[in-house]
CSV table of C-alpha atoms in Angstrom, one decimal:
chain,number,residue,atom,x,y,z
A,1082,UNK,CA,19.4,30.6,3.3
A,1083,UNK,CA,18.4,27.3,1.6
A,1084,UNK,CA,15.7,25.0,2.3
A,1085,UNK,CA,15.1,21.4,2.3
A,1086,UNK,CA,11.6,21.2,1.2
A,1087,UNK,CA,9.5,18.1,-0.5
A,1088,UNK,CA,6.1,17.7,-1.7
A,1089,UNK,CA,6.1,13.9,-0.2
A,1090,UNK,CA,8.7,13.8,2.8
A,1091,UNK,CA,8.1,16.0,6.2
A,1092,UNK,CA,10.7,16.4,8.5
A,1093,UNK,CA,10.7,16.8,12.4
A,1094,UNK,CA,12.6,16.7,15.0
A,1095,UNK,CA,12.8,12.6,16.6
A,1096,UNK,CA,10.4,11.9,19.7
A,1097,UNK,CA,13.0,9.0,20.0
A,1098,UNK,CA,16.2,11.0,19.9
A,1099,UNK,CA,17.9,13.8,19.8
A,1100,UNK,CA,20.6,13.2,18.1
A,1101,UNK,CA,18.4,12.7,14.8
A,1102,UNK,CA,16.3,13.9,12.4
A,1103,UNK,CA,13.0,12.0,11.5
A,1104,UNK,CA,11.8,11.8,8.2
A,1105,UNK,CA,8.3,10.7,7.3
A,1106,UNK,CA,7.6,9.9,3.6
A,1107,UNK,CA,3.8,9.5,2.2
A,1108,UNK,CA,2.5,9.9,5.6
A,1109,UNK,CA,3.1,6.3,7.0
A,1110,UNK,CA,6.6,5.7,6.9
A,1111,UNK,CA,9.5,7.0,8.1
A,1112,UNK,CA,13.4,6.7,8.3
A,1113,UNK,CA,15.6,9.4,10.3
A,1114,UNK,CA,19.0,11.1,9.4
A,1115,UNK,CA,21.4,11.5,12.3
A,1116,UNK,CA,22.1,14.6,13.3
A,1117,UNK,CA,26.3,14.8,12.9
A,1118,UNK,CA,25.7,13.6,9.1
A,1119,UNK,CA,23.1,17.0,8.7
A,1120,UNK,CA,25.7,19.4,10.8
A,1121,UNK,CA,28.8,18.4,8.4
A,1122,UNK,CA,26.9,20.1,5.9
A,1123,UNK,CA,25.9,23.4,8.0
A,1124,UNK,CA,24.0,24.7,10.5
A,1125,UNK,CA,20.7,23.5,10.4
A,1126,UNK,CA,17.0,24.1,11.7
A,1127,UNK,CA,13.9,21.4,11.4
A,1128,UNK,CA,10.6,23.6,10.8
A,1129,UNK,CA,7.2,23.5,9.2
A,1130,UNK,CA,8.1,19.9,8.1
A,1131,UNK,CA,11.7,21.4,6.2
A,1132,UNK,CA,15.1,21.6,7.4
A,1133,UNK,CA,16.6,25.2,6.6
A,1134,UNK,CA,20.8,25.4,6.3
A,1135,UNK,CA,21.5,29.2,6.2
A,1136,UNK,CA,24.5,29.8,5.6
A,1137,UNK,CA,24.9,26.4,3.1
A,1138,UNK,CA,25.0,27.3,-0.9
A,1139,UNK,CA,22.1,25.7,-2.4
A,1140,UNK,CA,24.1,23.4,-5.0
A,1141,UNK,CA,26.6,22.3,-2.2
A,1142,UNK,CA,23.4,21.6,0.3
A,1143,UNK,CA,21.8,19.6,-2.9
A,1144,UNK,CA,24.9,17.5,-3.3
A,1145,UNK,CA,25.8,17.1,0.4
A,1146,UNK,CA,22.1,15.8,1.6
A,1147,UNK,CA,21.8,13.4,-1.8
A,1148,UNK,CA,23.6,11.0,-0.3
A,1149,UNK,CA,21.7,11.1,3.4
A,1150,UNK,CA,18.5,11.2,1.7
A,1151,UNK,CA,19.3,7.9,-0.2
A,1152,UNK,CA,20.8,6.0,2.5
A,1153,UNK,CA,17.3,7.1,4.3
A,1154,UNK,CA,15.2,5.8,2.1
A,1155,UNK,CA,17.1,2.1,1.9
A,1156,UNK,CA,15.6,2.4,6.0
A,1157,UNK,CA,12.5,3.1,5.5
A,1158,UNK,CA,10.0,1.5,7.8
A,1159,UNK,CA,6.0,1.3,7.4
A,1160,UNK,CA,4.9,3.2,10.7
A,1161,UNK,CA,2.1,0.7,10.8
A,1162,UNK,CA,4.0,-2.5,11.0
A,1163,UNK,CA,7.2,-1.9,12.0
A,1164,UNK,CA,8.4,-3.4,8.7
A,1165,UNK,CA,11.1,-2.5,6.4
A,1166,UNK,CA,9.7,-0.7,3.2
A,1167,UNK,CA,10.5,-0.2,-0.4
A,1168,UNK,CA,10.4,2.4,-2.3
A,1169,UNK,CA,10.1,1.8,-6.0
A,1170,UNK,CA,10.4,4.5,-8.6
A,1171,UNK,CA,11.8,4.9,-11.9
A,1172,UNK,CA,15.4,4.8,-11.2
A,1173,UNK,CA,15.0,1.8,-8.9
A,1174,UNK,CA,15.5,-0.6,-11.8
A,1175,UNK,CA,12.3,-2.6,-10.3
A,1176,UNK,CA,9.6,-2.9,-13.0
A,1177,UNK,CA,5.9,-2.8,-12.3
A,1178,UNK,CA,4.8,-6.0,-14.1
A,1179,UNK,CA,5.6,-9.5,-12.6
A,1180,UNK,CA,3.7,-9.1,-9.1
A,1181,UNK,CA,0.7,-8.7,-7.3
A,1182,UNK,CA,2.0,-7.2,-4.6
A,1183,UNK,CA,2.5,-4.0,-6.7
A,1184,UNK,CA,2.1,-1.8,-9.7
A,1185,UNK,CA,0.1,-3.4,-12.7
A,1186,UNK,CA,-1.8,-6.8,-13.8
A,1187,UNK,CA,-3.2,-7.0,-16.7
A,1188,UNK,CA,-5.3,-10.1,-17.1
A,1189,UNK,CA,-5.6,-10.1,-21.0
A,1190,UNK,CA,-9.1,-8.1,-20.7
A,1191,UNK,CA,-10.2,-4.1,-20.5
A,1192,UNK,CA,-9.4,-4.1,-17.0
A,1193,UNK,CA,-6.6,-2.7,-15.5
A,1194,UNK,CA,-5.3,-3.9,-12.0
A,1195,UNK,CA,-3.1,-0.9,-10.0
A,1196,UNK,CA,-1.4,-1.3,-7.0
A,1197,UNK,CA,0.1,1.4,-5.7
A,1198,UNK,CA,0.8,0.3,-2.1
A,1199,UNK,CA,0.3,-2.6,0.2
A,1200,UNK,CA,-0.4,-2.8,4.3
A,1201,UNK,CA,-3.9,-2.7,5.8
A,1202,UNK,CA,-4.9,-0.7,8.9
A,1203,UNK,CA,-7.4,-3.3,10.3
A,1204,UNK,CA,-6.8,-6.5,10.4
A,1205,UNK,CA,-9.7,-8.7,8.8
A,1206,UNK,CA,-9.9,-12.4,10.4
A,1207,UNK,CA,-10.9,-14.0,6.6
A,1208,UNK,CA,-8.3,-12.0,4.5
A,1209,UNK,CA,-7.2,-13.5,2.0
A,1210,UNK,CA,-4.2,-11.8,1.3
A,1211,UNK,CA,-2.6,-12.0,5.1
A,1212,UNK,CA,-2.6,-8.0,5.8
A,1213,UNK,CA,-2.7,-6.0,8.8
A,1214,UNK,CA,-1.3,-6.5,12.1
A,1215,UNK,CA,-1.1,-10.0,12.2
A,1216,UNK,CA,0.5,-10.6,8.7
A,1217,UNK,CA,3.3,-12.8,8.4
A,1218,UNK,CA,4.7,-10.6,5.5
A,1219,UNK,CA,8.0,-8.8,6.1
A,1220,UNK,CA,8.2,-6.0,3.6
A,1221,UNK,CA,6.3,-3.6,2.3
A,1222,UNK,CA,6.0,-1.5,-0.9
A,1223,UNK,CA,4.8,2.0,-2.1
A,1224,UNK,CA,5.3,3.1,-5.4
A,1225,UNK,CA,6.2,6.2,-6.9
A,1226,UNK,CA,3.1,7.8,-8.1
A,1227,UNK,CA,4.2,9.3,-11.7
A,1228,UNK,CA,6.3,6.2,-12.6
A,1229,UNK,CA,2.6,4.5,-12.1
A,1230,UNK,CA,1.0,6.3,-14.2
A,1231,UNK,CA,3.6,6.7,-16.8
A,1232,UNK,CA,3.4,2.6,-16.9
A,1233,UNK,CA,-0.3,2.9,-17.0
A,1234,UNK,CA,-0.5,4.4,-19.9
A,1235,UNK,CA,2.2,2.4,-21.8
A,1236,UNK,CA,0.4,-0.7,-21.3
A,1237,UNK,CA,-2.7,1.4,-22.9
A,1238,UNK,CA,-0.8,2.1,-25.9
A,1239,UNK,CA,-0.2,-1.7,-26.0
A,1240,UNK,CA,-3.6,-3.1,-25.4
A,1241,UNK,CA,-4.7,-0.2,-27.8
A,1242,UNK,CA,-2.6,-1.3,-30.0
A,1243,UNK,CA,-4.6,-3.7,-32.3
A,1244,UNK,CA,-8.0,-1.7,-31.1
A,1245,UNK,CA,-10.1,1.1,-29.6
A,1246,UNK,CA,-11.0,0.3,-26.2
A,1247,UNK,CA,-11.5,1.9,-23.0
A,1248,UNK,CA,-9.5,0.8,-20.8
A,1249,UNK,CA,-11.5,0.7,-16.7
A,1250,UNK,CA,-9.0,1.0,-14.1
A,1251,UNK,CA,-9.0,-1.0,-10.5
A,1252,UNK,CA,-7.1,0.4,-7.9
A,1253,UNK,CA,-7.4,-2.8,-5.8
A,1254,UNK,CA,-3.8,-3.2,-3.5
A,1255,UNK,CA,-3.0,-6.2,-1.5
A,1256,UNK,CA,-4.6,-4.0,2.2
A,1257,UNK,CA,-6.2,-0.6,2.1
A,1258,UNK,CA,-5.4,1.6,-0.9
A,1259,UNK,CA,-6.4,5.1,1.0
A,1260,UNK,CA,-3.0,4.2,3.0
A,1261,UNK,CA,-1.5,5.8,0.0
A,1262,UNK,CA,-1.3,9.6,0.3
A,1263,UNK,CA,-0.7,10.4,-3.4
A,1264,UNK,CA,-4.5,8.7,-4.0
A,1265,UNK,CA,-6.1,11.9,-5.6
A,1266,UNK,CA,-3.0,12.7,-7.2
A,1267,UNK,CA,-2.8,9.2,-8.6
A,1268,UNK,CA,-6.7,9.3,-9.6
A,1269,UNK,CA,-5.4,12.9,-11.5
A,1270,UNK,CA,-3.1,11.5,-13.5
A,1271,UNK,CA,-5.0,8.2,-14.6
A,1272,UNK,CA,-7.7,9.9,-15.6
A,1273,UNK,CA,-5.7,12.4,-17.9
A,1274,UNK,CA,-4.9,9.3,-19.8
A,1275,UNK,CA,-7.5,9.8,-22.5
A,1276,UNK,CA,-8.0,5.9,-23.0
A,1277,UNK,CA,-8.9,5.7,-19.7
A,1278,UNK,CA,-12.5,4.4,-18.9
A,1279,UNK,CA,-14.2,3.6,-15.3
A,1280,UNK,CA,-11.5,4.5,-12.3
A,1281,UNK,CA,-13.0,2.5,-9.6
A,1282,UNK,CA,-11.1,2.2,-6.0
A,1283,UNK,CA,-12.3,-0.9,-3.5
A,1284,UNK,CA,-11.7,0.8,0.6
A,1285,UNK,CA,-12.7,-0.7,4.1
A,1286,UNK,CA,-14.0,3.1,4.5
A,1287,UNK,CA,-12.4,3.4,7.5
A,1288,UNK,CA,-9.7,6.1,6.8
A,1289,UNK,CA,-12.3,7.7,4.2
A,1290,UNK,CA,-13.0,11.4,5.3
A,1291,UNK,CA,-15.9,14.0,3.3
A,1292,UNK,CA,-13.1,15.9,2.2
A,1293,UNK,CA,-10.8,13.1,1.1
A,1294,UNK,CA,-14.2,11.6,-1.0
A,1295,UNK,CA,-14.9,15.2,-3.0
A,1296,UNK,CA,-11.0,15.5,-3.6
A,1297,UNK,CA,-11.3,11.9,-5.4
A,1298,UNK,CA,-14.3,12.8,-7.1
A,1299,UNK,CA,-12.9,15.9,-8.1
A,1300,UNK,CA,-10.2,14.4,-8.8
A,1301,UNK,CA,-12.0,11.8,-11.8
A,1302,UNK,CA,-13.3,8.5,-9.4
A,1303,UNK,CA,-16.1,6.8,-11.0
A,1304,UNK,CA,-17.0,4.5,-8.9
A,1305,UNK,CA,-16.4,3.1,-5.1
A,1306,UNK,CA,-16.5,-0.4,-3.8
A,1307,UNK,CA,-16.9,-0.6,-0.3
A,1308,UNK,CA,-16.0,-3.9,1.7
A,1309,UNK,CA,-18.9,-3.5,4.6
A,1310,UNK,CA,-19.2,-7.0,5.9
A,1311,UNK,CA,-21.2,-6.3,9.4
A,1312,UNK,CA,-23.4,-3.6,10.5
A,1313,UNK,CA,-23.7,-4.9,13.9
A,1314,UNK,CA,-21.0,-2.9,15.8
A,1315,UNK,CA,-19.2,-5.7,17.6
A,1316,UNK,CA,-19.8,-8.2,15.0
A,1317,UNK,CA,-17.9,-6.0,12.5
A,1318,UNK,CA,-15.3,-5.3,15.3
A,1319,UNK,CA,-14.8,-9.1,14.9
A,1320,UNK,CA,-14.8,-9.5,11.7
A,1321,UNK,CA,-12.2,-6.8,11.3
A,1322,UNK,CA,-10.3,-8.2,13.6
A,1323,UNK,CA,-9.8,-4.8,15.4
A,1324,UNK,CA,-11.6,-2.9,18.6
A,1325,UNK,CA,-10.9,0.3,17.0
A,1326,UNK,CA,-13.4,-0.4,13.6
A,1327,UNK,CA,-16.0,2.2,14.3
A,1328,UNK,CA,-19.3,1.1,11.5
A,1329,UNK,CA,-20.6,3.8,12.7
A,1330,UNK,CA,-17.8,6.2,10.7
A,1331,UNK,CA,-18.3,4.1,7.5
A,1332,UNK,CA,-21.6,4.1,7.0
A,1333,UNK,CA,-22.1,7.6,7.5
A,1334,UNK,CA,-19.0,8.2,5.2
A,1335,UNK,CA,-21.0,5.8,2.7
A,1336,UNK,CA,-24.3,7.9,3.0
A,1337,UNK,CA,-22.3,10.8,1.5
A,1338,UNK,CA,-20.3,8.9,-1.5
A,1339,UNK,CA,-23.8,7.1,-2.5
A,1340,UNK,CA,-25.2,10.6,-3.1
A,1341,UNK,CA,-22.2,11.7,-5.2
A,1342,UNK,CA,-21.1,8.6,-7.2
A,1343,UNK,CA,-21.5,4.9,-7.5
A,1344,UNK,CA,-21.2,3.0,-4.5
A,1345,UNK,CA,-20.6,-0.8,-4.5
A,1346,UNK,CA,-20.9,-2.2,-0.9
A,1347,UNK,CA,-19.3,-5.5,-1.1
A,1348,UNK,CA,-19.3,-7.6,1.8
A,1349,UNK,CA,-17.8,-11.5,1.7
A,1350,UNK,CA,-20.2,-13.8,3.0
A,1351,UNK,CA,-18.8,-16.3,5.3
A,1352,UNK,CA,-21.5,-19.4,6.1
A,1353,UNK,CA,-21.9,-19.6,9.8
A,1354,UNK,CA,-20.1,-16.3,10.7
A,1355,UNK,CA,-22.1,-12.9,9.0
A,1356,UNK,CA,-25.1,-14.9,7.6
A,1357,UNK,CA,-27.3,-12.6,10.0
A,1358,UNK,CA,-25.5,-9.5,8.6
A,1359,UNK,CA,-26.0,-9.3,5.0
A,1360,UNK,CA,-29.7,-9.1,5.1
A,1361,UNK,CA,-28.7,-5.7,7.3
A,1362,UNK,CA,-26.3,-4.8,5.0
A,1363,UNK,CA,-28.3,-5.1,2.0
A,1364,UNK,CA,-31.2,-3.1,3.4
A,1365,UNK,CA,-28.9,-0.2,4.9
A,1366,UNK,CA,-27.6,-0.3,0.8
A,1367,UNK,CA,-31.3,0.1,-0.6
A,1368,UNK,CA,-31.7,2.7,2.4
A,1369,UNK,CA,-28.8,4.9,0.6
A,1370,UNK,CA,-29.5,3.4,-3.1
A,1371,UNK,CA,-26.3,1.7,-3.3
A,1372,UNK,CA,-25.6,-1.1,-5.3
A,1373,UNK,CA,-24.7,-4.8,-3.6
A,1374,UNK,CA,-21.9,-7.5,-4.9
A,1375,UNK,CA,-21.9,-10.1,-2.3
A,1376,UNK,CA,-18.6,-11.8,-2.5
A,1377,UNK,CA,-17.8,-15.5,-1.5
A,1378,UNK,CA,-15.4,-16.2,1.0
A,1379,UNK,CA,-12.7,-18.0,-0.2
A,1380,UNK,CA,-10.1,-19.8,1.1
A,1381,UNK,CA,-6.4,-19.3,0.1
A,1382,UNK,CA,-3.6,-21.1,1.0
A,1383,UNK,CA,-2.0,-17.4,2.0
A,1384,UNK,CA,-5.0,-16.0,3.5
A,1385,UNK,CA,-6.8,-16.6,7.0
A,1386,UNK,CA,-9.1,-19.5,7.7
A,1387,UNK,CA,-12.1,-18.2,9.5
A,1388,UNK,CA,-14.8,-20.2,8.0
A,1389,UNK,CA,-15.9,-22.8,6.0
A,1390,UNK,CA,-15.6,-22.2,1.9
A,1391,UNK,CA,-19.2,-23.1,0.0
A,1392,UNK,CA,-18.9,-24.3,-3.3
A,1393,UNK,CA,-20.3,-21.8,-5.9
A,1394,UNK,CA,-23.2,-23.5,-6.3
A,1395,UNK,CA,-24.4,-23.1,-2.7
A,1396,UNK,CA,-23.4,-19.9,-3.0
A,1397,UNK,CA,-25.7,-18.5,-5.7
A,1398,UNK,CA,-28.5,-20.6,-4.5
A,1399,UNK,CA,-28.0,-18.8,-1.3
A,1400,UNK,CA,-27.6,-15.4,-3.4
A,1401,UNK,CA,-31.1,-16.3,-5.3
A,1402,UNK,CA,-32.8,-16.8,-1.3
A,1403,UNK,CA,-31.5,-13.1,-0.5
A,1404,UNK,CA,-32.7,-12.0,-3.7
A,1405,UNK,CA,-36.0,-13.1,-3.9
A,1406,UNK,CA,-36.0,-11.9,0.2
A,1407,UNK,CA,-35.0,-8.4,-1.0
A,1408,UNK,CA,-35.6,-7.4,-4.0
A,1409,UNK,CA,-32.1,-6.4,-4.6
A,1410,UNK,CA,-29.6,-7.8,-7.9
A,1411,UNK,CA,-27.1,-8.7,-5.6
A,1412,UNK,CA,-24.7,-10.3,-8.5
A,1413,UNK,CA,-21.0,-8.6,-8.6
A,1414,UNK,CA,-21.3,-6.3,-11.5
A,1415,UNK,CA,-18.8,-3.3,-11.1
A,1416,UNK,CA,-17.1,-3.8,-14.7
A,1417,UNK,CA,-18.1,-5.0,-17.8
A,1418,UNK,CA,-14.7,-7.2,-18.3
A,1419,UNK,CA,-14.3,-8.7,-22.0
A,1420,UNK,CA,-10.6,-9.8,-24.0
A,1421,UNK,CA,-8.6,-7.4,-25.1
A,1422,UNK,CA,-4.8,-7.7,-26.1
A,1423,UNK,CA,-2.9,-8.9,-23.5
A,1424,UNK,CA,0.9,-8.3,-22.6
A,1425,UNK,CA,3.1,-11.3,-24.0
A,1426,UNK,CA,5.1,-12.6,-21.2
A,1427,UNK,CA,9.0,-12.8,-21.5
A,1428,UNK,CA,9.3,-16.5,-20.3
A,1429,UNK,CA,7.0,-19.5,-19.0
A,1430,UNK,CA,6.8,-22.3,-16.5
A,1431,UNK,CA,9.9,-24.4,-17.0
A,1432,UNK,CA,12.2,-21.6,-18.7
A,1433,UNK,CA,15.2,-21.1,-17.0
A,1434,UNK,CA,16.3,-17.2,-16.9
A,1435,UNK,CA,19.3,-15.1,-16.0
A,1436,UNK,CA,18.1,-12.3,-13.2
A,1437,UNK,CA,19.3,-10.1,-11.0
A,1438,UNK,CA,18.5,-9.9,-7.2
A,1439,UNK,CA,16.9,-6.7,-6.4
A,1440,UNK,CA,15.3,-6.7,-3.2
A,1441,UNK,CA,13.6,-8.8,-0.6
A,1442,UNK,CA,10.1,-10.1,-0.8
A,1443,UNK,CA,7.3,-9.8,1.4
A,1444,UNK,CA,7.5,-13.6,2.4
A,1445,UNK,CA,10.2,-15.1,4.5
A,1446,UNK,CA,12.7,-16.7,2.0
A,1447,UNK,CA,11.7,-14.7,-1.0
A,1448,UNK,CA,13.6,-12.4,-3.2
A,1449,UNK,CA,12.2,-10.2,-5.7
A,1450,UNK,CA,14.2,-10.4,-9.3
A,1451,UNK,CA,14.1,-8.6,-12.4
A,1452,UNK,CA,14.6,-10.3,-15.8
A,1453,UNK,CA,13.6,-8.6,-19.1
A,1454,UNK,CA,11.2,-5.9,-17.8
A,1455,UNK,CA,9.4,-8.4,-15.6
A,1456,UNK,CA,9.6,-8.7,-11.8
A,1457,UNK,CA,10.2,-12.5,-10.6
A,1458,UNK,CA,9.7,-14.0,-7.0
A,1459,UNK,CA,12.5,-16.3,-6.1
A,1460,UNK,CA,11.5,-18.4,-3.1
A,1461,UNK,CA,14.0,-20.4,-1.3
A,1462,UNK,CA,17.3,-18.8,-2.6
A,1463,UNK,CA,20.3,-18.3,-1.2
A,1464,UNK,CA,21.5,-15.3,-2.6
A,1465,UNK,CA,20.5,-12.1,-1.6
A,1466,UNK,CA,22.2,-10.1,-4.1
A,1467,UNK,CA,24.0,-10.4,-8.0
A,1468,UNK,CA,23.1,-12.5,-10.6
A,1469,UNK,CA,21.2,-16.1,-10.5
A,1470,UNK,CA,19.7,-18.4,-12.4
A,1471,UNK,CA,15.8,-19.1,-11.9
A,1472,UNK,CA,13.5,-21.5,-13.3
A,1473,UNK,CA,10.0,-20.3,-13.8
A,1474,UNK,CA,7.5,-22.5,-11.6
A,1475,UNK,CA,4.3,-20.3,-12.1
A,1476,UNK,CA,3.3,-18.0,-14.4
A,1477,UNK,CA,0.0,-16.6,-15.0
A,1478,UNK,CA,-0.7,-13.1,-16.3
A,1479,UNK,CA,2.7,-12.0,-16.5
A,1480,UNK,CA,3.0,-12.7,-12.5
A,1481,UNK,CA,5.9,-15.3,-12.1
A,1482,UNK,CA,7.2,-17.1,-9.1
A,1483,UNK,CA,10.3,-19.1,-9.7
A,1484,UNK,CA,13.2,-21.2,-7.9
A,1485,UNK,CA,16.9,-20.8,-8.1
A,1486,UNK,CA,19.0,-23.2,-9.6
């Protein structure tokens, strides 16, 4: 008999249909495999998350089900939006530098930033990248955890490559990076990177558990920032934009990682909304001796408008009245960022490039390119696929956006 078995994909009969086969990949997505395309290879049986074909030979059951399981994936959907979702690996041809929507940004200092996902399973009314339910974004993205940290450590080398430095890593996606069921395994491999300093993750807590905690721990995690913006229970229902945020739930979860490692809380004050709150949150953090990084709301042109943006000198003169009230250093210091050798970009603003189309964006209109190593957002195109020519609008940290031409 042969099996069908995969560390990240389960399989189970459809709730939907019966004439398929559903197929759920990293816990929170899912495609499906019809069920004539899986019975012209053999008889066939979905259980304990496999599909068994007994009376298929193993090599013809590999090179019958390649096919299904790739035209699977190019369906994927994100269970929690109901949007279309890409997988990128190593043989995708999409590169991890060029985006903040995933894989790596490297800001020219000692800190790393990793994204290995995006989506968010609350739905914050001041976010300020637009995630959640109510997002206007289209696609989603998880990445391929080894081809991560395979690029993680090649940018090392290069930042190492003039000089010795730790390197701290933030696992800080665009939504909540415990969506990502590789996490531990991720944390694993980053922190077998020997260059590797501070691995440091920032979570709503909501969809932290006591077990998941000890297996990132275990696992190397330094250090947690937690975005606690309300202890009142409805007022952090509003501010999460969700009935279902239970405050409760995190701070209990937070009691327990502020007795095994460092514990940021790190709420965004927004004038007029939570003013009330953070002198609650900041005494629940001396109660657990966790550290405070108040964070100032700001506005982007992407994000949600929920309140009015203070100008940062309001803002630490506000920060210096809630210190002297509490006693507490309440100044953002989770890394110690100085320069370090930064990744030379490709192309800048104003060069035109050759690229090719690889896949859409996660805004309407946008395409996602790939020219010399580099991913490139094309907004406004009207190709979806081939070759084009793009000129580089923006370009900041090896992120570029650019226009066809």
């Amino acid at each position: 008999m042969s099996r069908l078995e995969f560390e990240d994909i389960k399989f189970e009969k459809s709730d939907k249909s019966d004439k398929c086969a559903r197929l759920i990949f990293l816990r929170i997505f899912e495609s499906s495999i019809d069920q004539e395309s899986l019975e012209r290879i053999g008889r066939f049986r979905i259980k304990d998350g496999a599909i068994d074909f007994p009376d298929t030979p193993e090599k013809q059951l590999q090179n019958k089900f390649q096919p299904l399981l790739a035209n699977a994936f190019n369906n994927l959907r994100s269970t929690l939006t109901g949007h279309k979702a890409i997988y990128v690996h190593r043989n995708s041809g999409i590169p991890l530098i060029g985006t903040l929507y995933f894989g790596i940004v490297d800001r020219g200092t000692n800190i790393l930033e990793v994204k290995p996902i995006t989506g968010c399973n609350i739905d914050c009314i001041f976010c300020s990248v637009d995630e959640g339910k109510s997002s206007r974004k289209v696609v989603d993205f998880v990445v391929e955890t080894d081809y991560l940290i395979d690029e993680v450590a090649r940018v090392i080398r290069y930042k190492q490559a003039d000089k010795e430095v730790k390197i701290d890593v933030f696992i800080n996606t665009h939504g909540e990076p415990l969506l990502y069921a590789s996490m531990a395994r991720l944390v694993r491999g980053l922190r077998e990177i020997k260059q590797v300093g501070t691995i440091s993750i920032i979570t709503n807590g909501t969809l932290l558990t006591k077990k998941l905690a000890d297996e990132l721990i275990e696992a190397g995690l330094d250090q947690l920032n937690m975005s606690l913006n309300a202890i009142t229970p409805e007022e952090a229902k509003k501010l999460a934009g969700t009935d279902i945020y239970n405050i409760e739930q995190v701070t209990e979860i937070a009691r327990y990682v502020a007795k095994k490692i460092r514990l940021v809380i790190a709420p965004v004050w927004l004038k007029g909304v939570n003013d009330a709150e953070i002198t609650k949150i900041i005494s629940f953090a001396k109660e657990i001796h966790a550290e405070v990084g108040v964070q100032n709301y700001m506005m982007h042109k992407l994000g949600r408008k929920a309140a009015k943006q203070v100008d940062w000198e309001e803002f630490y003169s506000q920060l210096d009245v809630w210190e002297k009230y509490s006693g507490a250093e309440l100044r953002f210091k989770s890394h110690t960022a100085y320069k370090t050798r930064t990744l030379e970009p490709p192309f800048r603003k104003g060069d035109v490039v050759k690229a090719e189309l690889m896949c859409p964006g996660r805004m309407k209109n946008e395409m996602l390119a790939v020219a010399k190593q580099r991913v490139i957002s094309v907004i406004g195109g009207n190709k979806t696929k081939g070759t084009i020519k793009a000129r580089i609008v923006k370009d900041k940290d090896n992120v570029f956006l650019a226009e066809e031409v």
